[in-house]
Tab-separated table of C-alpha atoms in Angstrom:
chain	number	residue	atom	x	y	z
A	1	UNK	CA	115.559	65.312	103.651
A	2	UNK	CA	111.858	65.592	104.625
A	3	UNK	CA	109.071	63.547	103.057
A	4	UNK	CA	105.394	63.257	103.681
A	5	UNK	CA	104.137	59.857	104.626
A	6	UNK	CA	100.374	58.913	104.398
A	7	UNK	CA	98.826	55.761	106.015
A	8	UNK	CA	95.406	54.402	104.773
A	9	UNK	CA	92.703	52.130	105.833
A	10	UNK	CA	93.701	49.425	108.422
A	11	UNK	CA	97.211	50.818	108.579
A	12	UNK	CA	95.864	54.169	109.643
A	13	UNK	CA	93.744	52.593	112.329
A	14	UNK	CA	96.634	50.387	113.536
A	15	UNK	CA	99.142	53.210	113.745
A	16	UNK	CA	96.749	55.833	115.074
A	17	UNK	CA	97.779	58.351	112.482
A	18	UNK	CA	96.869	59.253	108.974
A	19	UNK	CA	100.098	61.162	107.972
A	20	UNK	CA	103.366	62.562	109.102
A	21	UNK	CA	106.059	64.839	107.935
A	22	UNK	CA	109.261	62.815	108.326
A	23	UNK	CA	112.936	63.652	108.248
A	24	UNK	CA	114.758	60.657	106.744
A	25	UNK	CA	117.625	59.326	108.718
A	26	UNK	CA	121.016	58.495	107.142
A	27	UNK	CA	120.917	55.253	105.261
A	28	UNK	CA	117.135	55.451	104.308
A	29	UNK	CA	116.970	56.174	100.597
A	30	UNK	CA	114.485	53.701	99.190
A	31	UNK	CA	110.809	52.897	99.799
A	32	UNK	CA	111.778	49.612	101.188
A	33	UNK	CA	114.395	50.997	103.572
A	34	UNK	CA	111.783	53.530	104.783
A	35	UNK	CA	109.173	50.859	105.402
A	36	UNK	CA	111.691	48.784	107.440
A	37	UNK	CA	112.852	51.825	109.397
A	38	UNK	CA	109.191	52.693	110.291
A	39	UNK	CA	108.439	49.030	111.109
A	40	UNK	CA	111.271	49.145	113.733
A	41	UNK	CA	109.773	52.163	115.603
A	42	UNK	CA	107.755	49.906	118.017
A	43	UNK	CA	105.155	47.427	118.524
A	44	UNK	CA	102.242	48.965	116.550
A	45	UNK	CA	104.621	49.919	113.761
A	46	UNK	CA	105.083	46.093	113.054
A	47	UNK	CA	102.028	46.539	110.869
A	48	UNK	CA	104.385	47.718	108.148
A	49	UNK	CA	106.952	44.995	108.864
A	50	UNK	CA	108.321	42.416	106.474
A	51	UNK	CA	105.855	39.685	105.602
A	52	UNK	CA	102.915	41.994	106.021
A	53	UNK	CA	100.803	42.670	102.911
A	54	UNK	CA	101.364	46.352	102.365
A	55	UNK	CA	101.541	48.300	99.170
A	56	UNK	CA	103.462	51.549	98.575
A	57	UNK	CA	103.033	54.569	96.355
A	58	UNK	CA	105.470	57.392	95.733
A	59	UNK	CA	103.814	60.590	94.497
A	60	UNK	CA	100.602	58.793	93.758
A	61	UNK	CA	102.243	55.998	91.687
A	62	UNK	CA	102.700	52.482	92.730
A	63	UNK	CA	106.222	52.040	94.131
A	64	UNK	CA	108.553	49.075	94.455
A	65	UNK	CA	110.871	48.553	97.519
A	66	UNK	CA	113.793	49.547	95.424
A	67	UNK	CA	112.344	52.935	94.225
A	68	UNK	CA	114.259	55.951	95.582
A	69	UNK	CA	112.816	58.392	98.122
A	70	UNK	CA	113.689	62.019	97.206
A	71	UNK	CA	113.233	65.280	99.071
A	72	UNK	CA	109.625	66.497	99.038
A	73	UNK	CA	108.232	63.064	97.940
A	74	UNK	CA	104.820	61.885	99.311
A	75	UNK	CA	104.977	58.212	100.224
A	76	UNK	CA	101.746	56.263	100.978
A	77	UNK	CA	101.417	52.955	102.681
A	78	UNK	CA	98.226	50.950	102.456
A	79	UNK	CA	96.880	47.421	102.374
A	80	UNK	CA	95.828	45.796	99.087
A	81	UNK	CA	92.512	46.880	97.867
A	82	UNK	CA	89.963	44.758	96.120
A	83	UNK	CA	86.969	46.074	94.266
A	84	UNK	CA	83.674	44.686	93.006
């Protein structure tokens, strides 16, 4: 199952990429599991790790960790945003 992953703002800078097409490994079926899997990829990926203030969206709607990830989904990770 392939999904598109987008990274924004400081996450994009920390990871050195804005987006990737990603084949989900077995056992990764939710936004939270995807985030944990990505965070375990190596040192710079710890920016997505547990305890980090990161938001997620699935198909341009805010997503919770328990939300499913389905084939063809677009998953975005980004830091909290404030406005003024």
